mmCIF file of C-alpha atoms in Angstrom:
data_model
loop_
_atom_site.group_PDB
_atom_site.id
_atom_site.type_symbol
_atom_site.label_atom_id
_atom_site.label_comp_id
_atom_site.label_asym_id
_atom_site.label_seq_id
_atom_site.Cartn_x
_atom_site.Cartn_y
_atom_site.Cartn_z
ATOM 1 C CA THR A 1 147.803 127.717 65.678
ATOM 2 C CA ILE A 2 149.258 130.869 67.263
ATOM 3 C CA ALA A 3 150.295 132.190 63.870
ATOM 4 C CA GLY A 4 146.868 131.539 62.397
ATOM 5 C CA THR A 5 145.159 133.305 65.300
ATOM 6 C CA LEU A 6 147.369 136.371 64.861
ATOM 7 C CA GLY A 7 147.077 136.345 61.060
ATOM 8 C CA VAL A 8 150.802 135.722 60.523
ATOM 9 C CA ARG A 9 152.052 133.761 57.527
ATOM 10 C CA GLU A 10 155.456 132.201 57.124
ATOM 11 C CA ARG A 11 157.728 134.252 54.899
ATOM 12 C CA PRO A 12 159.742 132.528 52.176
ATOM 13 C CA GLY A 13 163.108 131.479 53.561
ATOM 14 C CA LEU A 14 162.228 132.553 57.121
ATOM 15 C CA PRO A 15 161.079 129.960 59.694
ATOM 16 C CA LEU A 16 157.643 130.553 61.188
ATOM 17 C CA LEU A 17 159.036 131.086 64.696
ATOM 18 C CA ASP A 18 161.311 133.877 63.416
ATOM 19 C CA THR A 19 158.400 135.365 61.474
ATOM 20 C CA LEU A 20 156.282 135.377 64.632
ATOM 21 C CA SER A 21 159.102 136.953 66.660
ATOM 22 C CA ARG A 22 159.486 139.792 64.169
ATOM 23 C CA PHE A 23 155.735 140.303 64.067
ATOM 24 C CA LEU A 24 155.395 140.446 67.871
ATOM 25 C CA ALA A 25 158.647 142.217 68.821
ATOM 26 C CA PRO A 26 157.433 145.833 68.592
ATOM 27 C CA LYS A 27 154.107 145.164 70.305
ATOM 28 C CA HIS A 28 153.035 145.049 73.939
ATOM 29 C CA LEU A 29 151.009 141.865 73.853
ATOM 30 C CA LEU A 30 149.417 139.331 76.197
ATOM 31 C CA LEU A 31 149.066 135.957 74.504
ATOM 32 C CA LEU A 32 146.465 133.592 76.011
ATOM 33 C CA LEU A 33 147.034 129.850 75.539
ATOM 34 C CA ASP A 34 144.374 127.422 76.787
ATOM 35 C CA ASN A 35 144.668 123.701 77.618
ATOM 36 C CA CYS A 36 148.436 123.620 77.124
ATOM 37 C CA GLU A 37 148.668 120.162 78.696
ATOM 38 C CA GLN A 38 147.654 118.776 75.302
ATOM 39 C CA VAL A 39 150.645 120.321 73.505
ATOM 40 C CA LEU A 40 153.460 120.229 76.067
ATOM 41 C CA GLU A 41 155.932 119.452 73.301
ATOM 42 C CA ALA A 42 155.410 123.062 72.147
ATOM 43 C CA ALA A 43 156.832 124.453 75.426
ATOM 44 C CA PRO A 44 160.343 125.058 73.970
ATOM 45 C CA GLU A 45 158.812 127.042 71.095
ATOM 46 C CA ILE A 46 156.818 129.164 73.558
ATOM 47 C CA ALA A 47 160.031 129.825 75.510
ATOM 48 C CA ALA A 48 161.848 130.765 72.302
ATOM 49 C CA LEU A 49 159.012 133.106 71.356
ATOM 50 C CA LEU A 50 159.264 134.846 74.737
ATOM 51 C CA ALA A 51 163.033 135.131 74.446
ATOM 52 C CA GLY A 52 162.694 136.776 71.031
ATOM 53 C CA CYS A 53 159.883 139.128 72.090
ATOM 54 C CA PRO A 54 160.749 140.902 75.377
ATOM 55 C CA GLN A 55 157.430 142.801 75.345
ATOM 56 C CA LEU A 56 155.360 139.613 75.090
ATOM 57 C CA SER A 57 153.713 137.893 78.073
ATOM 58 C CA VAL A 58 152.023 134.493 77.919
ATOM 59 C CA LEU A 59 149.137 133.463 80.140
ATOM 60 C CA ALA A 60 148.747 129.690 79.777
ATOM 61 C CA THR A 61 146.117 127.445 81.353
ATOM 62 C CA SER A 62 147.275 123.894 81.880
ATOM 63 C CA ARG A 63 146.770 120.993 84.240
ATOM 64 C CA VAL A 64 150.561 120.538 84.332
ATOM 65 C CA THR A 65 153.413 123.030 84.366
ATOM 66 C CA LEU A 66 155.207 123.863 81.121
ATOM 67 C CA LYS A 67 158.589 123.706 82.897
ATOM 68 C CA VAL A 68 160.194 126.560 81.000
ATOM 69 C CA ARG A 69 162.447 129.232 82.450
ATOM 70 C CA GLY A 70 160.642 132.288 83.740
ATOM 71 C CA GLU A 71 157.399 130.407 84.328
ATOM 72 C CA ARG A 72 155.411 131.501 87.386
ATOM 73 C CA LEU A 73 152.623 129.325 88.722
ATOM 74 C CA PHE A 74 149.234 130.568 89.909
ATOM 75 C CA PRO A 75 147.439 127.454 91.206
ATOM 76 C CA LEU A 76 143.646 127.519 91.006
ATOM 77 C CA SER A 77 142.062 125.890 94.051
ATOM 78 C CA PRO A 78 138.433 124.760 94.443
ATOM 79 C CA LEU A 79 136.008 127.502 95.491
ATOM 80 C CA PRO A 80 135.884 128.435 99.213
ATOM 81 C CA LEU A 81 133.435 126.334 101.221
ATOM 82 C CA PRO A 82 130.939 127.339 103.928
ATOM 83 C CA ALA A 83 132.064 126.572 107.467
ATOM 84 C CA ALA A 84 131.065 123.157 108.785
ATOM 85 C CA GLU A 85 130.905 124.113 112.447
ATOM 86 C CA LYS A 86 128.503 127.028 112.484
ATOM 87 C CA LEU A 87 126.615 128.327 109.483
ATOM 88 C CA PRO A 88 126.359 132.092 109.061
ATOM 89 C CA VAL A 89 122.992 133.773 108.582
ATOM 90 C CA VAL A 90 121.334 133.144 105.223
ATOM 91 C CA GLU A 91 122.400 136.485 103.739
ATOM 92 C CA ALA A 92 126.077 135.870 104.584
ATOM 93 C CA LEU A 93 125.919 132.220 103.480
ATOM 94 C CA ALA A 94 124.636 133.310 100.055
ATOM 95 C CA CYS A 95 127.874 135.285 99.574
ATOM 96 C CA VAL A 96 130.138 132.249 100.046
ATOM 97 C CA PRO A 97 131.446 131.540 96.503
ATOM 98 C CA THR A 98 130.349 127.892 96.365
ATOM 99 C CA VAL A 99 126.865 128.713 97.638
ATOM 100 C CA ALA A 100 126.580 131.739 95.329
ATOM 101 C CA LEU A 101 127.407 129.533 92.324
ATOM 102 C CA PHE A 102 124.918 126.888 93.460
ATOM 103 C CA LEU A 103 122.180 129.506 93.805
ATOM 104 C CA GLU A 104 122.957 131.041 90.414
ATOM 105 C CA ARG A 105 122.719 127.693 88.624
ATOM 106 C CA ALA A 106 119.756 126.449 90.680
ATOM 107 C CA THR A 107 117.662 129.515 89.898
ATOM 108 C CA ALA A 108 118.613 129.194 86.212
ATOM 109 C CA SER A 109 116.763 125.865 86.126
ATOM 110 C CA GLN A 110 114.176 126.614 88.841
ATOM 111 C CA PRO A 111 113.474 130.392 89.032
ATOM 112 C CA THR A 112 111.399 130.101 92.227
ATOM 113 C CA PHE A 113 114.204 128.485 94.210
ATOM 114 C CA ALA A 114 115.575 130.568 97.084
ATOM 115 C CA LEU A 115 117.977 130.040 99.975
ATOM 116 C CA THR A 116 116.032 129.869 103.252
ATOM 117 C CA PRO A 117 116.864 129.033 106.884
ATOM 118 C CA ASP A 118 115.250 125.627 106.306
ATOM 119 C CA ASN A 119 117.260 124.560 103.251
ATOM 120 C CA ALA A 120 120.511 126.436 104.038
ATOM 121 C CA PRO A 121 122.147 123.552 105.993
ATOM 122 C CA ALA A 122 121.494 121.116 103.123
ATOM 123 C CA VAL A 123 122.790 123.567 100.489
ATOM 124 C CA ALA A 124 125.965 124.156 102.529
ATOM 125 C CA SER A 125 126.463 120.403 102.936
ATOM 126 C CA ILE A 126 125.998 119.851 99.186
ATOM 127 C CA CYS A 127 128.748 122.385 98.441
ATOM 128 C CA ARG A 128 131.097 120.747 100.955
ATOM 129 C CA ARG A 129 130.376 117.244 99.646
ATOM 130 C CA LEU A 130 131.225 118.409 96.128
ATOM 131 C CA ASP A 131 134.637 119.696 97.303
ATOM 132 C CA GLY A 132 133.965 123.209 95.984
ATOM 133 C CA LEU A 133 134.432 122.021 92.372
ATOM 134 C CA PRO A 134 132.579 124.477 90.084
ATOM 135 C CA LEU A 135 131.549 121.890 87.473
ATOM 136 C CA ALA A 136 130.236 119.514 90.146
ATOM 137 C CA ILE A 137 128.233 122.311 91.789
ATOM 138 C CA GLU A 138 126.733 123.395 88.461
ATOM 139 C CA LEU A 139 125.712 119.833 87.566
ATOM 140 C CA ALA A 140 124.207 119.236 91.010
ATOM 141 C CA ALA A 141 122.313 122.528 91.089
ATOM 142 C CA ALA A 142 120.485 121.642 87.879
ATOM 143 C CA TRP A 143 118.686 118.856 89.780
ATOM 144 C CA ILE A 144 116.898 121.400 91.997
ATOM 145 C CA ARG A 145 114.010 121.478 89.545
ATOM 146 C CA VAL A 146 113.126 117.885 90.583
ATOM 147 C CA LEU A 147 114.909 117.366 93.936
ATOM 148 C CA PRO A 148 114.795 119.642 96.997
ATOM 149 C CA PRO A 149 118.203 120.246 98.642
ATOM 150 C CA VAL A 150 117.751 117.599 101.370
ATOM 151 C CA ALA A 151 116.846 114.891 98.832
ATOM 152 C CA LEU A 152 119.677 116.007 96.550
ATOM 153 C CA LEU A 153 122.162 115.749 99.429
ATOM 154 C CA ASP A 154 121.022 112.181 100.178
ATOM 155 C CA ARG A 155 121.553 111.136 96.559
ATOM 156 C CA LEU A 156 125.069 112.602 96.479
ATOM 157 C CA GLU A 157 126.335 109.631 98.474
ATOM 158 C CA LYS A 158 127.393 108.413 95.021
ATOM 159 C CA ARG A 159 128.339 111.683 93.388
ATOM 160 C CA LEU A 160 129.361 110.491 89.944
ATOM 161 C CA LEU A 161 126.017 108.802 89.255
ATOM 162 C CA LEU A 162 124.171 112.100 89.688
ATOM 163 C CA LEU A 163 126.600 114.652 88.292
ATOM 164 C CA THR A 164 125.529 114.451 84.653
ATOM 165 C CA GLY A 165 123.538 116.490 82.167
ATOM 166 C CA GLY A 166 125.849 119.401 81.404
ATOM 167 C CA SER A 167 125.011 121.921 78.690
ATOM 168 C CA ARG A 168 125.047 120.603 75.121
ATOM 169 C CA ASP A 169 127.240 123.502 73.994
ATOM 170 C CA LEU A 170 130.056 122.380 76.327
ATOM 171 C CA PRO A 171 132.829 119.989 75.267
ATOM 172 C CA ALA A 172 131.872 116.353 75.942
ATOM 173 C CA ARG A 173 134.366 116.122 78.811
ATOM 174 C CA GLN A 174 132.485 118.863 80.698
ATOM 175 C CA ARG A 175 128.984 117.383 80.461
ATOM 176 C CA THR A 176 129.439 114.889 83.293
ATOM 177 C CA MET A 177 131.754 114.913 86.286
ATOM 178 C CA ARG A 178 132.955 111.401 85.492
ATOM 179 C CA ASP A 179 133.963 112.460 81.970
ATOM 180 C CA ALA A 180 135.795 115.512 83.317
ATOM 181 C CA ILE A 181 137.849 113.386 85.723
ATOM 182 C CA ALA A 182 138.351 110.615 83.160
ATOM 183 C CA TRP A 183 139.772 113.163 80.711
ATOM 184 C CA SER A 184 142.475 114.123 83.234
ATOM 185 C CA TYR A 185 143.045 110.498 84.254
ATOM 186 C CA GLU A 186 143.586 109.381 80.666
ATOM 187 C CA LEU A 187 146.282 112.019 80.154
ATOM 188 C CA LEU A 188 148.392 110.335 82.872
ATOM 189 C CA ALA A 189 151.133 107.870 82.097
ATOM 190 C CA GLU A 190 150.164 104.259 82.817
ATOM 191 C CA SER A 191 152.298 104.085 85.978
ATOM 192 C CA GLU A 192 150.673 107.300 87.228
ATOM 193 C CA GLN A 193 147.210 105.856 86.585
ATOM 194 C CA VAL A 194 148.127 102.781 88.642
ATOM 195 C CA LEU A 195 149.362 104.955 91.523
ATOM 196 C CA PHE A 196 146.266 107.180 91.359
ATOM 197 C CA ARG A 197 144.051 104.092 91.680
ATOM 198 C CA CYS A 198 146.059 102.770 94.627
ATOM 199 C CA LEU A 199 145.974 106.096 96.472
ATOM 200 C CA SER A 200 142.186 106.258 96.234
ATOM 201 C CA VAL A 201 142.016 103.579 98.953
ATOM 202 C CA PHE A 202 143.094 106.145 101.559
ATOM 203 C CA ALA A 203 140.422 107.922 103.587
ATOM 204 C CA GLY A 204 141.451 111.296 104.978
ATOM 205 C CA GLY A 205 144.912 111.489 103.415
ATOM 206 C CA TRP A 206 148.236 109.673 103.679
ATOM 207 C CA THR A 207 151.975 110.022 104.184
ATOM 208 C CA LEU A 208 154.721 109.157 101.697
ATOM 209 C CA GLU A 209 155.510 106.039 103.760
ATOM 210 C CA ALA A 210 151.866 104.919 103.581
ATOM 211 C CA ALA A 211 151.773 105.519 99.806
ATOM 212 C CA GLU A 212 154.857 103.334 99.382
ATOM 213 C CA ALA A 213 153.223 100.586 101.470
ATOM 214 C CA VAL A 214 149.982 100.341 99.482
ATOM 215 C CA SER A 215 151.167 101.209 95.970
ATOM 216 C CA CYS A 216 151.125 98.529 93.322
ATOM 217 C CA GLY A 217 154.785 99.205 92.510
ATOM 218 C CA THR A 218 157.825 98.346 94.616
ATOM 219 C CA ASP A 219 160.198 101.112 93.587
ATOM 220 C CA ARG A 220 160.066 103.948 96.128
ATOM 221 C CA LEU A 221 161.532 106.379 93.624
ATOM 222 C CA ASP A 222 158.643 105.573 91.256
ATOM 223 C CA VAL A 223 156.130 106.323 94.017
ATOM 224 C CA LEU A 224 157.821 109.642 94.784
ATOM 225 C CA ALA A 225 157.947 110.603 91.098
ATOM 226 C CA GLY A 226 154.337 109.509 90.652
ATOM 227 C CA LEU A 227 153.197 111.581 93.612
ATOM 228 C CA GLU A 228 154.999 114.591 92.159
ATOM 229 C CA ALA A 229 153.266 114.038 88.808
ATOM 230 C CA LEU A 230 149.814 113.635 90.383
ATOM 231 C CA THR A 231 150.359 116.741 92.507
ATOM 232 C CA THR A 232 151.463 118.703 89.436
ATOM 233 C CA ALA A 233 148.312 117.497 87.652
ATOM 234 C CA SER A 234 146.164 118.723 90.599
ATOM 235 C CA LEU A 235 144.811 115.213 91.201
ATOM 236 C CA VAL A 236 146.555 115.078 94.593
ATOM 237 C CA GLN A 237 147.109 117.873 97.132
ATOM 238 C CA ALA A 238 150.144 118.173 99.403
ATOM 239 C CA VAL A 239 149.558 119.670 102.857
ATOM 240 C CA GLU A 240 152.238 120.721 105.334
ATOM 241 C CA HIS A 241 151.288 119.912 108.930
ATOM 242 C CA PRO A 242 152.387 122.018 111.933
ATOM 243 C CA ASP A 243 154.793 119.255 113.063
ATOM 244 C CA GLY A 244 156.604 119.490 109.709
ATOM 245 C CA GLU A 245 155.191 116.261 108.297
ATOM 246 C CA ARG A 246 153.905 116.459 104.758
ATOM 247 C CA ARG A 247 150.668 114.647 104.041
ATOM 248 C CA PHE A 248 148.838 114.140 100.800
ATOM 249 C CA GLY A 249 145.145 114.066 100.072
ATOM 250 C CA MET A 250 142.613 113.608 97.304
ATOM 251 C CA LEU A 251 139.264 115.337 96.845
ATOM 252 C CA GLU A 252 136.427 112.939 97.633
ATOM 253 C CA THR A 253 134.961 113.330 94.141
ATOM 254 C CA LEU A 254 138.288 112.229 92.638
ATOM 255 C CA ARG A 255 138.602 109.451 95.205
ATOM 256 C CA GLU A 256 135.229 108.032 94.190
ATOM 257 C CA PHE A 257 136.398 107.863 90.573
ATOM 258 C CA GLY A 258 139.674 106.255 91.667
ATOM 259 C CA MET A 259 137.834 103.574 93.641
ATOM 260 C CA GLU A 260 135.683 102.832 90.603
ATOM 261 C CA GLN A 261 138.854 102.320 88.576
ATOM 262 C CA LEU A 262 140.368 100.166 91.320
ATOM 263 C CA VAL A 263 137.323 97.903 91.209
ATOM 264 C CA SER A 264 137.166 97.742 87.405
ATOM 265 C CA HIS A 265 140.850 96.728 87.229
ATOM 266 C CA GLY A 266 140.327 93.966 89.823
ATOM 267 C CA GLU A 267 142.818 95.543 92.239
ATOM 268 C CA VAL A 268 140.591 96.656 95.093
ATOM 269 C CA ASP A 269 141.060 93.617 97.387
ATOM 270 C CA GLU A 270 144.836 93.517 96.987
ATOM 271 C CA VAL A 271 145.281 97.243 97.618
ATOM 272 C CA SER A 272 142.756 97.302 100.480
ATOM 273 C CA ARG A 273 144.577 94.425 102.181
ATOM 274 C CA ARG A 274 147.888 96.295 101.980
ATOM 275 C CA HIS A 275 146.100 99.358 103.382
ATOM 276 C CA ALA A 276 144.692 97.333 106.303
ATOM 277 C CA ASP A 277 148.040 95.630 106.966
ATOM 278 C CA TYR A 278 149.873 98.960 107.029
ATOM 279 C CA PHE A 279 147.517 100.552 109.536
ATOM 280 C CA ALA A 280 147.330 97.415 111.663
ATOM 281 C CA ALA A 281 151.139 97.550 111.920
ATOM 282 C CA LEU A 282 150.999 101.256 112.723
ATOM 283 C CA VAL A 283 148.587 100.574 115.581
ATOM 284 C CA GLN A 284 150.709 97.706 116.918
ATOM 285 C CA ALA A 285 153.659 100.136 117.067
ATOM 286 C CA MET A 286 151.766 102.022 119.795
ATOM 287 C CA GLY A 287 153.090 99.459 122.278
ATOM 288 C CA SER A 288 156.728 99.987 121.342
ATOM 289 C CA PRO A 289 159.197 101.684 123.748
ATOM 290 C CA GLU A 290 159.338 104.689 121.414
ATOM 291 C CA ALA A 291 155.580 105.170 121.627
ATOM 292 C CA VAL A 292 155.606 104.946 125.419
ATOM 293 C CA THR A 293 158.183 107.742 125.697
ATOM 294 C CA VAL A 294 156.207 110.138 123.449
ATOM 295 C CA PRO A 295 152.528 109.207 123.959
ATOM 296 C CA GLY A 296 151.255 112.593 122.796
ATOM 297 C CA GLY A 297 152.968 112.196 119.440
ATOM 298 C CA TRP A 298 151.427 108.795 118.815
ATOM 299 C CA LEU A 299 148.005 109.956 119.879
ATOM 300 C CA ALA A 300 148.247 112.859 117.422
ATOM 301 C CA ARG A 301 149.344 110.461 114.658
ATOM 302 C CA LEU A 302 146.429 108.121 115.295
ATOM 303 C CA GLU A 303 144.017 111.023 115.446
ATOM 304 C CA VAL A 304 145.022 112.307 112.025
ATOM 305 C CA GLU A 305 144.657 108.739 110.675
ATOM 306 C CA ARG A 306 141.249 108.139 112.253
ATOM 307 C CA ALA A 307 139.408 107.784 108.924
ATOM 308 C CA ASN A 308 142.038 105.347 107.643
ATOM 309 C CA LEU A 309 141.852 103.304 110.860
ATOM 310 C CA ARG A 310 138.086 102.975 110.497
ATOM 311 C CA ALA A 311 138.442 102.032 106.821
ATOM 312 C CA ALA A 312 141.002 99.346 107.706
ATOM 313 C CA LEU A 313 138.816 97.926 110.489
ATOM 314 C CA THR A 314 135.788 97.922 108.197
ATOM 315 C CA TRP A 315 137.679 96.013 105.502
ATOM 316 C CA LEU A 316 138.947 93.424 108.026
ATOM 317 C CA ARG A 317 135.425 92.937 109.363
ATOM 318 C CA ASP A 318 133.769 92.691 105.950
ATOM 319 C CA HIS A 319 136.335 90.186 104.654
ATOM 320 C CA GLY A 320 136.199 87.790 107.608
ATOM 321 C CA GLU A 321 139.606 88.803 108.991
ATOM 322 C CA ARG A 322 138.256 88.671 112.543
ATOM 323 C CA GLU A 323 141.469 87.759 114.334
ATOM 324 C CA ALA A 324 143.426 90.604 112.740
ATOM 325 C CA GLY A 325 140.505 92.964 113.369
ATOM 326 C CA VAL A 326 140.294 92.022 117.062
ATOM 327 C CA ARG A 327 144.061 92.505 117.513
ATOM 328 C CA MET A 328 143.886 95.919 115.880
ATOM 329 C CA THR A 329 140.858 96.939 117.925
ATOM 330 C CA ALA A 330 142.508 95.808 121.170
ATOM 331 C CA ALA A 331 145.678 97.732 120.355
ATOM 332 C CA LEU A 332 143.541 100.820 119.745
ATOM 333 C CA GLY A 333 141.894 100.503 123.161
ATOM 334 C CA PRO A 334 143.947 103.244 124.900
ATOM 335 C CA TYR A 335 143.362 105.601 121.956
ATOM 336 C CA TRP A 336 139.582 105.035 121.952
ATOM 337 C CA HIS A 337 139.524 105.461 125.717
ATOM 338 C CA ILE A 338 141.333 108.797 125.620
#
């Protein structure tokens, strides 16, 4: 493909890679390679090309690293979000990248739409709910021609149902948010897909220990390797906390897809039970001698797990596990009080 793009043909008796190297060697050239995750087996050839052409640089887009010597990563994060605590004035809010993209796409489908003090809170909330993902924002903004921002925000409770209708000139995987996520999900190994589904049960993030407790596999090394693969594929984010603990998280849009997969594979009850059991045990540990000696540390741990604690309690309640739910609630009494 590279040779065809550059107009290079293999010479008789000379391998194509050598032909390319001789063609590129005297030139200062930037070679752009897109979607390299689909041809990772070509990574050694790319490395050989670079070694033979010192004046060549390669800029590759990929959902996974090529893992060749000399590679430097430039991770692309979601677009910056508007602050949740206090919104800036309308003029400043319109300059926030997520809001600016929403406005650009909204006015493309509804030219009379404008950001106002009345609709600004809803627009900001839409951008936050969509995790700053450009494709999700574009797909949502197109609905402005039939839904005002407040109504659109209400319907985003189930994001994937609404985020459809992308441009016909885009690849199929970019016409709906579900297809975009499914495309990445299907590129995972089967064991990584299983782990991704299991991790979607967490609300608000998790630790490595928690991932090992709820995962469908029993091998801790497999969980660690799977987490590394999902992080490399940008389906999971690793966050370093001030206390040195590393936590992992998943964008809510991805989590919704993962929960759908968990349900469709018939795994949701089993994984949710392990999730509830893990956090019930964590809460019970509050009464241990170790917890009594460092109460501030345990309070901080429970605070960061608040969303998971609520999810566990909700599951216990909804599945008739009243005794376990009451024990967990009672153990949380001091935390709720404080």
